[in-house]
Short mmCIF file of C-alpha atoms in Angstrom, two decimals:
data_model
loop_
_atom_site.label_atom_id
_atom_site.label_comp_id
_atom_site.label_asym_id
_atom_site.label_seq_id
_atom_site.Cartn_x
_atom_site.Cartn_y
_atom_site.Cartn_z
CA ARG V 6 -13.13 -13.12 -26.77
CA ARG V 7 -13.34 -9.95 -24.69
CA PRO V 8 -13.01 -6.36 -25.88
CA GLY V 9 -9.46 -5.04 -25.68
CA ILE V 10 -7.85 -8.47 -25.55
CA SER V 11 -6.57 -10.12 -28.68
CA ALA V 12 -7.39 -13.77 -29.21
CA GLY V 13 -3.74 -14.59 -29.78
CA GLY V 14 -2.40 -12.68 -26.81
CA GLY V 15 0.66 -10.49 -26.99
CA SER V 16 0.78 -6.75 -27.20
CA GLY V 17 -0.20 -6.40 -30.84
CA ALA V 18 -3.32 -4.69 -32.14
CA GLY V 19 -6.08 -5.20 -29.63
CA GLY V 20 -3.71 -6.66 -27.06
CA VAL V 21 -3.42 -5.52 -23.48
CA PRO V 22 -0.36 -3.45 -22.56
CA GLY V 23 1.86 -5.27 -20.12
CA ASP V 24 1.66 -8.68 -21.77
CA VAL V 25 4.77 -10.72 -21.06
CA GLY V 26 6.51 -12.14 -24.09
CA GLY V 27 3.28 -12.52 -26.07
CA ASN V 28 2.19 -15.29 -23.69
CA PRO V 29 -1.63 -15.23 -23.53
CA ALA V 30 -1.48 -16.83 -20.06
CA TRP V 31 -0.05 -13.53 -18.80
CA GLU V 32 -2.39 -11.03 -20.45
CA SER V 33 -2.65 -8.45 -17.72
CA GLY V 34 -6.35 -7.61 -18.16
CA LEU V 35 -7.38 -11.24 -18.37
CA MET V 36 -5.26 -12.23 -15.38
CA LEU V 37 -6.71 -9.39 -13.31
CA ASP V 38 -10.21 -10.64 -14.12
CA VAL V 39 -9.21 -14.20 -13.18
CA TYR V 40 -7.89 -13.03 -9.81
CA VAL V 41 -10.91 -10.77 -9.19
CA LEU V 42 -13.09 -13.83 -9.76
CA ASP V 43 -10.91 -15.84 -7.36
CA TYR V 44 -11.21 -13.06 -4.75
CA LEU V 45 -15.01 -12.94 -5.07
CA ARG V 46 -15.27 -16.70 -4.67
CA LYS V 47 -12.97 -16.83 -1.65
CA ARG V 48 -14.99 -14.07 0.00
CA GLN V 49 -18.13 -16.18 -0.55
CA PHE V 50 -19.71 -13.68 -2.98
CA HIS V 51 -20.97 -16.53 -5.15
CA THR V 52 -23.77 -14.71 -7.00
CA LEU V 53 -21.56 -11.71 -7.65
CA ALA V 54 -18.75 -14.01 -8.83
CA GLU V 55 -21.09 -15.85 -11.19
CA ASN V 56 -22.44 -12.60 -12.64
CA PHE V 57 -18.94 -11.13 -12.98
CA GLN V 58 -17.69 -14.26 -14.72
CA LYS V 59 -20.55 -14.16 -17.22
CA GLN V 60 -20.45 -10.42 -17.89
CA ALA V 61 -16.66 -10.22 -18.21
CA SER V 62 -16.40 -13.60 -20.01
CA VAL V 63 -13.80 -14.83 -17.55
CA PRO V 64 -12.67 -18.37 -18.39
CA GLU V 65 -12.04 -21.02 -15.78
CA ARG V 66 -8.30 -20.97 -15.43
CA ALA V 67 -5.84 -22.54 -13.03
CA LEU V 68 -4.29 -19.91 -10.79
CA ALA V 69 -0.52 -19.46 -10.88
CA ILE V 70 -0.74 -18.24 -7.27
CA ASP V 71 -3.53 -19.78 -5.23
CA ALA V 72 -3.27 -17.94 -1.90
CA PRO V 73 -5.67 -19.05 0.86
CA SER V 74 -7.37 -15.63 1.07
CA GLY V 75 -6.87 -14.87 -2.60
CA PHE V 76 -3.92 -13.32 -4.42
CA LEU V 77 -5.56 -9.88 -4.64
CA PHE V 78 -6.29 -9.84 -0.92
CA GLU V 79 -2.69 -10.79 -0.14
CA TRP V 80 -1.34 -8.00 -2.35
CA TRP V 81 -3.86 -5.52 -1.02
CA SER V 82 -2.72 -6.32 2.53
CA VAL V 83 0.92 -5.69 1.63
CA PHE V 84 0.07 -2.48 -0.22
CA TRP V 85 -2.08 -1.22 2.66
CA ASP V 86 0.62 -1.89 5.27
CA VAL V 87 3.21 0.05 3.26
CA PHE V 88 0.81 2.85 2.32
CA ILE V 89 -0.26 3.43 5.93
CA ALA V 90 3.36 3.31 7.10
CA GLN V 91 4.18 6.09 4.61
CA THR V 92 1.12 8.27 5.13
CA ASN V 93 0.26 7.75 8.79
CA PRO V 94 3.21 6.27 10.71
CA THR V 95 1.33 6.31 14.03
CA CYS V 96 -1.11 3.72 12.63
CA ALA V 97 1.52 1.64 10.82
CA THR V 98 1.87 -2.08 11.32
CA GLU V 99 5.23 -3.44 12.37
CA ALA V 100 5.65 -5.11 8.97
CA GLY V 101 4.93 -1.87 7.11
CA SER V 102 7.33 0.12 9.28
CA LEU V 103 10.09 -2.46 8.89
CA TYR V 104 9.64 -2.49 5.12
CA LEU V 105 9.95 1.30 4.94
CA GLN V 106 13.03 1.28 7.17
CA ALA V 107 14.65 -1.36 4.96
CA GLN V 108 13.88 0.67 1.83
CA GLN V 109 15.30 3.83 3.40
CA MET V 110 18.49 2.01 4.42
CA LYS V 111 18.81 0.58 0.92
CA GLN V 112 18.43 4.07 -0.59
CA MET V 113 21.09 5.47 1.71
CA GLN V 114 23.53 2.75 0.62
CA GLN V 115 23.08 3.56 -3.07
CA PRO V 116 25.94 5.60 -4.56
CA ASN V 117 24.91 9.07 -5.69
CA ASN V 118 21.53 8.88 -4.03
CA PRO V 119 19.57 12.16 -3.77
CA VAL V 120 19.87 12.23 0.04
CA ASP V 121 23.68 12.13 -0.14
CA GLN V 122 23.72 14.76 -2.89
CA ALA V 123 21.51 17.05 -0.80
CA ARG V 124 23.79 16.59 2.22
CA MET V 125 26.87 17.36 0.12
CA ALA V 126 25.26 20.53 -1.24
CA VAL V 127 24.48 21.75 2.29
CA THR V 128 28.03 21.16 3.56
CA ARG V 129 29.71 23.00 0.66
#
């Protein structure tokens, strides 16, 4: 049992915020540790992975998402593409730029969106 995570799961006393339906398989802190361990192993950081597993008491657990490069790496790649597209468009990847364009179009189609309200205020 690790500090901050209840043995029974859930979001009760000692539980981790963000638990889904009291299901211990989805304890957010535990699952993050499981995927950090997966990332370390897939990057061939075997000694670091072993030490992390021991120190954080990470159990061997089947991964719900077993991405070839690791789930955390996949999510990091998506985050980074979108972040760069927002903060430095000249360095954006095509995927990041397309995602932002799609989000902007979606926002513009929403009724009563802030952009439309601002336009209406200017034309009055």
